[in-house]
Short mmCIF file of C-alpha atoms in Angstrom, two decimals:
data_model
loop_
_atom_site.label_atom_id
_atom_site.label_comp_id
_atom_site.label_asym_id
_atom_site.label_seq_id
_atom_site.Cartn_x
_atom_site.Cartn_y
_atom_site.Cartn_z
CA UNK A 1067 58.65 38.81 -34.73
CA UNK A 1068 56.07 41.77 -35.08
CA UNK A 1069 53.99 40.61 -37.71
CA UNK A 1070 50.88 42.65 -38.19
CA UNK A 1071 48.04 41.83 -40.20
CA UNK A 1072 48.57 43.11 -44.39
CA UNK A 1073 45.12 45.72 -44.95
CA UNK A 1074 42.37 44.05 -47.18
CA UNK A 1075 40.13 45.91 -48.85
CA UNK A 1076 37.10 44.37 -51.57
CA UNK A 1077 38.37 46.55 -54.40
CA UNK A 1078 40.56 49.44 -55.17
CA UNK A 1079 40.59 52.54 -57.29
CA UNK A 1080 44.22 53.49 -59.18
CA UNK A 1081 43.89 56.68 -57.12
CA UNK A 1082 43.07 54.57 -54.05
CA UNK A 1083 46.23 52.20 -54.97
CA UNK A 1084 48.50 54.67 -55.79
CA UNK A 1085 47.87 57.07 -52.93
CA UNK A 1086 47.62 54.53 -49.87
CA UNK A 1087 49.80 51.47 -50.79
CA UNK A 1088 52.06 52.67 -54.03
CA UNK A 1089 53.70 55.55 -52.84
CA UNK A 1090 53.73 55.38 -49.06
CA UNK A 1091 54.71 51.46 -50.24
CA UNK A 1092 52.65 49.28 -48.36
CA UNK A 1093 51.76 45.98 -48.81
CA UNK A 1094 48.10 45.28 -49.41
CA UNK A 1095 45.62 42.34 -50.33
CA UNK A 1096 42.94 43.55 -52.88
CA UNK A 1097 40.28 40.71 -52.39
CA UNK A 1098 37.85 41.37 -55.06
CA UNK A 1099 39.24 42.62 -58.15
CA UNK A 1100 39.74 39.78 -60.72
CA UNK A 1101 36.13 38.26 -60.23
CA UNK A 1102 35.35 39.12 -64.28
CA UNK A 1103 38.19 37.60 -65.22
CA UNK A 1104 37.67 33.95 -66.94
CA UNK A 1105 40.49 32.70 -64.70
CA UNK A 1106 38.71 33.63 -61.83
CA UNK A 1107 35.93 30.56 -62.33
CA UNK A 1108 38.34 28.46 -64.89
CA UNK A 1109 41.77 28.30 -62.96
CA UNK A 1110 41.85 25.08 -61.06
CA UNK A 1111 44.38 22.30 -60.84
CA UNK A 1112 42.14 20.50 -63.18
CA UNK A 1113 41.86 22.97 -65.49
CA UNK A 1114 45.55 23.22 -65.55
CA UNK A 1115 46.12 19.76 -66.20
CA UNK A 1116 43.49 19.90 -69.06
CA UNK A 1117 45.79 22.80 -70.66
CA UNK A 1118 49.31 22.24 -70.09
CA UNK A 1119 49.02 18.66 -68.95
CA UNK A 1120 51.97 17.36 -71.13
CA UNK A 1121 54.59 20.82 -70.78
CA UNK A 1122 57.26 19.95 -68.89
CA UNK A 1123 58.07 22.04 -65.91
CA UNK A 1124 60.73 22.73 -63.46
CA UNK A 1125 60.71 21.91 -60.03
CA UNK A 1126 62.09 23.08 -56.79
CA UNK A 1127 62.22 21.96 -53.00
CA UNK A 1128 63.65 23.46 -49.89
CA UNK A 1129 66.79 21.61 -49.99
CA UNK A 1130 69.82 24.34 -49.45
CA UNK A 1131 71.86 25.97 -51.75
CA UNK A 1132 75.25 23.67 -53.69
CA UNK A 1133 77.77 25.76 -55.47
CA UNK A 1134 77.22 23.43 -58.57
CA UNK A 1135 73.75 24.56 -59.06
CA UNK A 1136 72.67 27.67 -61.42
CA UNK A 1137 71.10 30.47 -60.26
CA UNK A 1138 67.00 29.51 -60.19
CA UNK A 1139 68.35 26.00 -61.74
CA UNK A 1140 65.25 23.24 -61.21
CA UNK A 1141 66.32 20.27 -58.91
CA UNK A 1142 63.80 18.26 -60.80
CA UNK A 1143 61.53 17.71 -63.94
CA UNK A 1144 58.26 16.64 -64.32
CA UNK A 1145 55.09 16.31 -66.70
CA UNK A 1146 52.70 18.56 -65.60
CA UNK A 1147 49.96 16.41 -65.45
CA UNK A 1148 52.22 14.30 -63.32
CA UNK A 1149 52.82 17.10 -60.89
CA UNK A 1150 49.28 17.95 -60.58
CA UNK A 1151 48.56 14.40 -59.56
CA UNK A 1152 51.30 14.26 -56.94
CA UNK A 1153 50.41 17.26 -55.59
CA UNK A 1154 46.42 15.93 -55.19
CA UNK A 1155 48.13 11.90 -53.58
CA UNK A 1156 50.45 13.18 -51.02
CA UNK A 1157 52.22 16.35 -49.51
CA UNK A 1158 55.20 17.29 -51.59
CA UNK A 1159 57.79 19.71 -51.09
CA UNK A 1160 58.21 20.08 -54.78
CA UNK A 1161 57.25 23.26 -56.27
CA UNK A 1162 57.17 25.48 -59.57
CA UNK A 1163 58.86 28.50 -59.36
CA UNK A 1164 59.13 31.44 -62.12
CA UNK A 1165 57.42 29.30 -64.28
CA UNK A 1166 56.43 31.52 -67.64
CA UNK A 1167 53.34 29.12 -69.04
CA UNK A 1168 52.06 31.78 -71.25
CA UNK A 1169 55.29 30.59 -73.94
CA UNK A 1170 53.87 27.07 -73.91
CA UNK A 1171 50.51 27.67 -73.87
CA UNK A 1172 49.29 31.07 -74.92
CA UNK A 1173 45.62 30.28 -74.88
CA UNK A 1174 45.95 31.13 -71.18
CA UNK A 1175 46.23 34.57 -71.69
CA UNK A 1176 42.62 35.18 -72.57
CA UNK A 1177 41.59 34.27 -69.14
CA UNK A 1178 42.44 37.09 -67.66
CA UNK A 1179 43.40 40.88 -68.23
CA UNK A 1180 46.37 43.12 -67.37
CA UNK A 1181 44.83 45.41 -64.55
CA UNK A 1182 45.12 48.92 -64.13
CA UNK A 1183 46.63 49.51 -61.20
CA UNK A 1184 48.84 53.27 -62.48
CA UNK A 1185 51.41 50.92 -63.19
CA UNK A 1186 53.06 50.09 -66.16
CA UNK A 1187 53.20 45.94 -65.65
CA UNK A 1188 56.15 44.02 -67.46
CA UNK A 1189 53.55 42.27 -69.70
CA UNK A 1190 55.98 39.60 -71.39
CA UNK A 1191 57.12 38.69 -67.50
CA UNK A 1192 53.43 37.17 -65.74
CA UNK A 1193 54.50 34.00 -64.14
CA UNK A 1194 52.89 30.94 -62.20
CA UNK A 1195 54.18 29.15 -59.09
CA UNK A 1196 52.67 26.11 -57.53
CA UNK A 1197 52.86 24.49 -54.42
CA UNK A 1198 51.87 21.54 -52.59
CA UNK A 1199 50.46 21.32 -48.74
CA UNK A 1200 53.47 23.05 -46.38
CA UNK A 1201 56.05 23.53 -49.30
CA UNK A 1202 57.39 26.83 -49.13
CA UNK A 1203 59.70 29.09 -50.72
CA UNK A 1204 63.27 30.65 -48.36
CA UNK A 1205 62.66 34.14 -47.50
CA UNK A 1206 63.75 36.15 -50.29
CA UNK A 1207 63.45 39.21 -52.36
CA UNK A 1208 62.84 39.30 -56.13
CA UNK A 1209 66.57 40.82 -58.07
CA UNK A 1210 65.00 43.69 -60.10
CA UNK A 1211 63.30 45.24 -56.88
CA UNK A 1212 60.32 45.33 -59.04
CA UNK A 1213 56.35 46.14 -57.45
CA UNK A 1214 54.78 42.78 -57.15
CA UNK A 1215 50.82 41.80 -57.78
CA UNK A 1216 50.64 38.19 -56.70
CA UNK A 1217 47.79 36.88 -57.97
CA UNK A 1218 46.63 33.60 -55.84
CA UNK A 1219 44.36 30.96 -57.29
CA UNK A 1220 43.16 27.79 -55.30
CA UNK A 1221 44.05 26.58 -52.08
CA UNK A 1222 45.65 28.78 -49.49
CA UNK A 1223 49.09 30.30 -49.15
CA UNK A 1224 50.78 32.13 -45.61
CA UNK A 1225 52.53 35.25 -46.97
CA UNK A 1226 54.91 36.76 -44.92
CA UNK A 1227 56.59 40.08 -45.52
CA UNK A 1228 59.20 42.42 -44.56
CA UNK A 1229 60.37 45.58 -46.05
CA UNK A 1230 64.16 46.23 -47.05
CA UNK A 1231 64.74 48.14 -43.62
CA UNK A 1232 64.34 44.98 -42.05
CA UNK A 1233 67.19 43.35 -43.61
CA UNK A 1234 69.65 44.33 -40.92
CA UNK A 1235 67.18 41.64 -38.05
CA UNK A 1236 66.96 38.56 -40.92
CA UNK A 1237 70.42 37.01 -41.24
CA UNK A 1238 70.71 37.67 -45.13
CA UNK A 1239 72.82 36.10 -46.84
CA UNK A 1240 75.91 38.44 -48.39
CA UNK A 1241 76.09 38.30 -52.33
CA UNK A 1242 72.75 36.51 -52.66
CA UNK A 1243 68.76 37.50 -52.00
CA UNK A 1244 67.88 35.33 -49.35
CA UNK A 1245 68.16 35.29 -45.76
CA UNK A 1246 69.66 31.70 -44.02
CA UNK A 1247 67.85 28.86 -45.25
CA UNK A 1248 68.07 27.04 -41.75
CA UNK A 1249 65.20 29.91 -40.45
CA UNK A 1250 61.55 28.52 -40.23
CA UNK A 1251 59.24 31.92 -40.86
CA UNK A 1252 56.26 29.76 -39.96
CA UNK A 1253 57.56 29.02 -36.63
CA UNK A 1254 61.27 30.51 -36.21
CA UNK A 1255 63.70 29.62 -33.17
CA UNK A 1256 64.20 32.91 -31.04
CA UNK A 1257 67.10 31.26 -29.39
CA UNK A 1258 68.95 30.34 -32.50
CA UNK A 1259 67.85 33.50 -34.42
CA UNK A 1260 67.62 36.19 -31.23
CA UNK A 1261 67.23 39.03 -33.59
CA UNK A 1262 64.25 37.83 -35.12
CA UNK A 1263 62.73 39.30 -32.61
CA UNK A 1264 63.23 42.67 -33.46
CA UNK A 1265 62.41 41.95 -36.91
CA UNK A 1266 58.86 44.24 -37.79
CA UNK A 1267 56.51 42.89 -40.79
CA UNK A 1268 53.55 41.63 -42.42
CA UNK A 1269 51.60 38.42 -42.64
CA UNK A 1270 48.07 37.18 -44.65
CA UNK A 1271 46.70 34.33 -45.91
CA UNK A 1272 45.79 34.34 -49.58
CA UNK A 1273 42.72 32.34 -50.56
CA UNK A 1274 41.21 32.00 -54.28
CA UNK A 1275 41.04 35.46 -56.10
CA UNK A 1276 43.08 37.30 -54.09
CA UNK A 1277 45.90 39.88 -55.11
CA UNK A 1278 49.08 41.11 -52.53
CA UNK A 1279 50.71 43.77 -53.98
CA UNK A 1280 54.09 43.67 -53.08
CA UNK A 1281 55.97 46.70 -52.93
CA UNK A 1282 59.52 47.28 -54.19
CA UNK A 1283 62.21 44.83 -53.34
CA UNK A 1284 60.41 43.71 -50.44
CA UNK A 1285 61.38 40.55 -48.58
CA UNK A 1286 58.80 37.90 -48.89
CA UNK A 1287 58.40 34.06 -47.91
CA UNK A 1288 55.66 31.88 -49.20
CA UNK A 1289 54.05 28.56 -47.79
CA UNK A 1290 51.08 26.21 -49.35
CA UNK A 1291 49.09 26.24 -46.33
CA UNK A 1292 47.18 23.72 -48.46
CA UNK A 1293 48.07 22.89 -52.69
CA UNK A 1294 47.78 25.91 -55.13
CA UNK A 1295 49.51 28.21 -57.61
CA UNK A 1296 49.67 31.55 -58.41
CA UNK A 1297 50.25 34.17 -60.77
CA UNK A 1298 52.30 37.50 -60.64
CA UNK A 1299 52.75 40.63 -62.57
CA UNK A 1300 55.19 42.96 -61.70
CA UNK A 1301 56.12 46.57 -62.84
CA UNK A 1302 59.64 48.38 -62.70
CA UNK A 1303 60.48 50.46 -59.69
CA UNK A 1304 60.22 53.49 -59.06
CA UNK A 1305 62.39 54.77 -57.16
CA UNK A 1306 65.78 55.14 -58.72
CA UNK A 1307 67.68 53.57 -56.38
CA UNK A 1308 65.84 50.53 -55.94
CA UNK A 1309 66.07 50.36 -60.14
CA UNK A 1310 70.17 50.94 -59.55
CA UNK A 1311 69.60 48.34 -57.01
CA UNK A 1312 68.06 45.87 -59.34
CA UNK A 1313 70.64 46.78 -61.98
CA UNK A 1314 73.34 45.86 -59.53
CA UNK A 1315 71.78 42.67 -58.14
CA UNK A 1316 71.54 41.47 -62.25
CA UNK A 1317 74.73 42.78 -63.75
CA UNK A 1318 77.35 42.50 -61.22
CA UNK A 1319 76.09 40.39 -57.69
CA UNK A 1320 74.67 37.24 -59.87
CA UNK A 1321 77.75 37.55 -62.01
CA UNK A 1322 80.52 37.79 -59.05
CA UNK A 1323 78.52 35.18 -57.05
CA UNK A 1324 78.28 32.48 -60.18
CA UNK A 1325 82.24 33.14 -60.57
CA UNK A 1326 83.08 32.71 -56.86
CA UNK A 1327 81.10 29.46 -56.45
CA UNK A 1328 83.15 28.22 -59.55
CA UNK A 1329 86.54 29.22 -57.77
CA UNK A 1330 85.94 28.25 -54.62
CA UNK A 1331 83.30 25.69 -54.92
CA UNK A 1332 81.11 24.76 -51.66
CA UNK A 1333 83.42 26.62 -49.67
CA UNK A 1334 82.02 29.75 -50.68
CA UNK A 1335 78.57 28.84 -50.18
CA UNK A 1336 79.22 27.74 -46.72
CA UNK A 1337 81.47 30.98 -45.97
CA UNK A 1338 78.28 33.09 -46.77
CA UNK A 1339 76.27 31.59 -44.74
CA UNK A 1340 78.17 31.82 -41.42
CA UNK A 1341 78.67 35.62 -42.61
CA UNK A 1342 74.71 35.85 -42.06
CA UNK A 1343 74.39 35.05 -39.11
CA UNK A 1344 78.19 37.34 -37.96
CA UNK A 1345 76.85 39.99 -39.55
CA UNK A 1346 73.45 39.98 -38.18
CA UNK A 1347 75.24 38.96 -34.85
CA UNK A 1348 77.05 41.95 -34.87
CA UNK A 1349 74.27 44.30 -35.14
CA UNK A 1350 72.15 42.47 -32.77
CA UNK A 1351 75.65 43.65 -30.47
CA UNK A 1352 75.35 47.44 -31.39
CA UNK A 1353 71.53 47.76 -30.48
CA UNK A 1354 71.17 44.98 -28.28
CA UNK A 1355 68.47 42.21 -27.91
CA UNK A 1356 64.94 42.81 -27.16
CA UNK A 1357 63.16 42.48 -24.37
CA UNK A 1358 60.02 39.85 -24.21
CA UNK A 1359 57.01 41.79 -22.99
#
């Protein structure tokens, strides 16, 4: 893959954002720009624990997709305080995912402010995910194409991105937002997944503080490098066809999707899959395979 490095800059103006990353949309990681809020010194896995020790949360791992499951349903449940200390004992692949605290425990919401980044930022959406050490989420894309600001706190996360004109090289999966679960970003097999190669993006590491911004419906896998969490804020997009897109995804893929898993069970979730990789197949045919330099 051609993975180049995501631009970091200490701080940002709105102009700044919305001239070099927003509209030309490109990725970016602002390194400097929540240091006044409380969360910036506060947000640790202690802290978290002190909060929201006793909420329950929902957990994820990597295991693949079962017709019987819900879209986004949790393969596990868990005191918080309970996570937190499994995540400090041992690596876990368990992980929270779309997580909104702020219903449970609003207090959390004065540690930090909604930036200004010319954006209008869904404000009753901000959500947490946490990770332990080499958990990491599929490659996937978020279903309202929205702008992303993901907001990383403790520990360090690999963040690697592609944009939606790279969806033809990464073996996605039809009626569904991710690409084939059996592909390792970190360290993907060129022979079983030849047109990865062709396949141009980003990568970063996040550390404490940091902020990717995310443009619209762009492709984007996750992995703890070490255990943290994070926060994002997202804002509608702009551009009226990714909004139709994210319209689409909500109103008619989930629903046809959820209806053909009930009809046809695993079948169907098998069937997709082995159209990923045909598909991609296919237009690896029509351009043909690229050449190591």
């Amino acid at each position: 893959m051609n993975l180049k490095d995501i631009p970091r800059v200490k701080k940002i103006t709105k102009r700044e954002f919305i001239n070099n990353y927003f509209k030309p949309q490109k990725p970016v990681v602002i390194e400097q720009s929540v240091t006044d809020w409380p969360a910036y010194s506060k947000w640790n896995m202690e802290y978290m624990k002190k909060v929201a020790g006793d909420k329950i949360v929902p957990l994820y791992d990597d295991r693949p997709v079962r017709h019987e499951e819900g879209f986004n349903q949790p393969h596990a449940q868990m005191k918080m305080a309970d996570y937190i200390e499994l995540l400090k004992a041992e690596p876990t692949k368990y992980r929270i995912f779309l997580w909104n605290i702020f219903r449970q425990v609003p207090e959390l919401q004065n540690d930090f402010t909604y930036p200004d980044f010319g954006l209008k930022l869904k404000k009753k959406l901000p959500m947490l995910f946490f990770g332990g050490m080499d958990s990491y989420t599929f490659m996937h894309y978020d279903i309202d194409m929205a702008n992303i600001f993901h907001f990383h706190f403790e520990g360090e996360k690999e963040c690697i991105l592609f944009p939606q004109s790279e969806t033809k090289n990464l073996y996605k999966v039809p009626h569904s937002l991710i690409t084939h679960e059996s592909i390792d970003f970190s360290n993907p097999d060129f022979e079983k997944w030849p047109s990865l190669k062709s396949a141009t993006g980003y990568r970063t590491h996040l550390g404490h503080g940091e902020v990717l911004y995310m443009p619209e419906g762009y492709w984007h896998y996750m992995k703890y490098i070490s255990p943290g969490f994070s926060m994002s804020l997202r804002a509608w997009p702009k551009n009226p066809i990714n909004f139709a897109k994210g319209l689409y995804n909500v109103f008619v893929m989930r629903t046809y999707d959820n209806m053909m898993r009930k009809v046809k069970g695993q079948k169907w979730i098998d069937w997709k899959n082995e159209q990923a990789i045909a598909n991609t197949n296919k237009q690896l045919a029509r351009t043909g395979p690229v050449l190591d330099k």
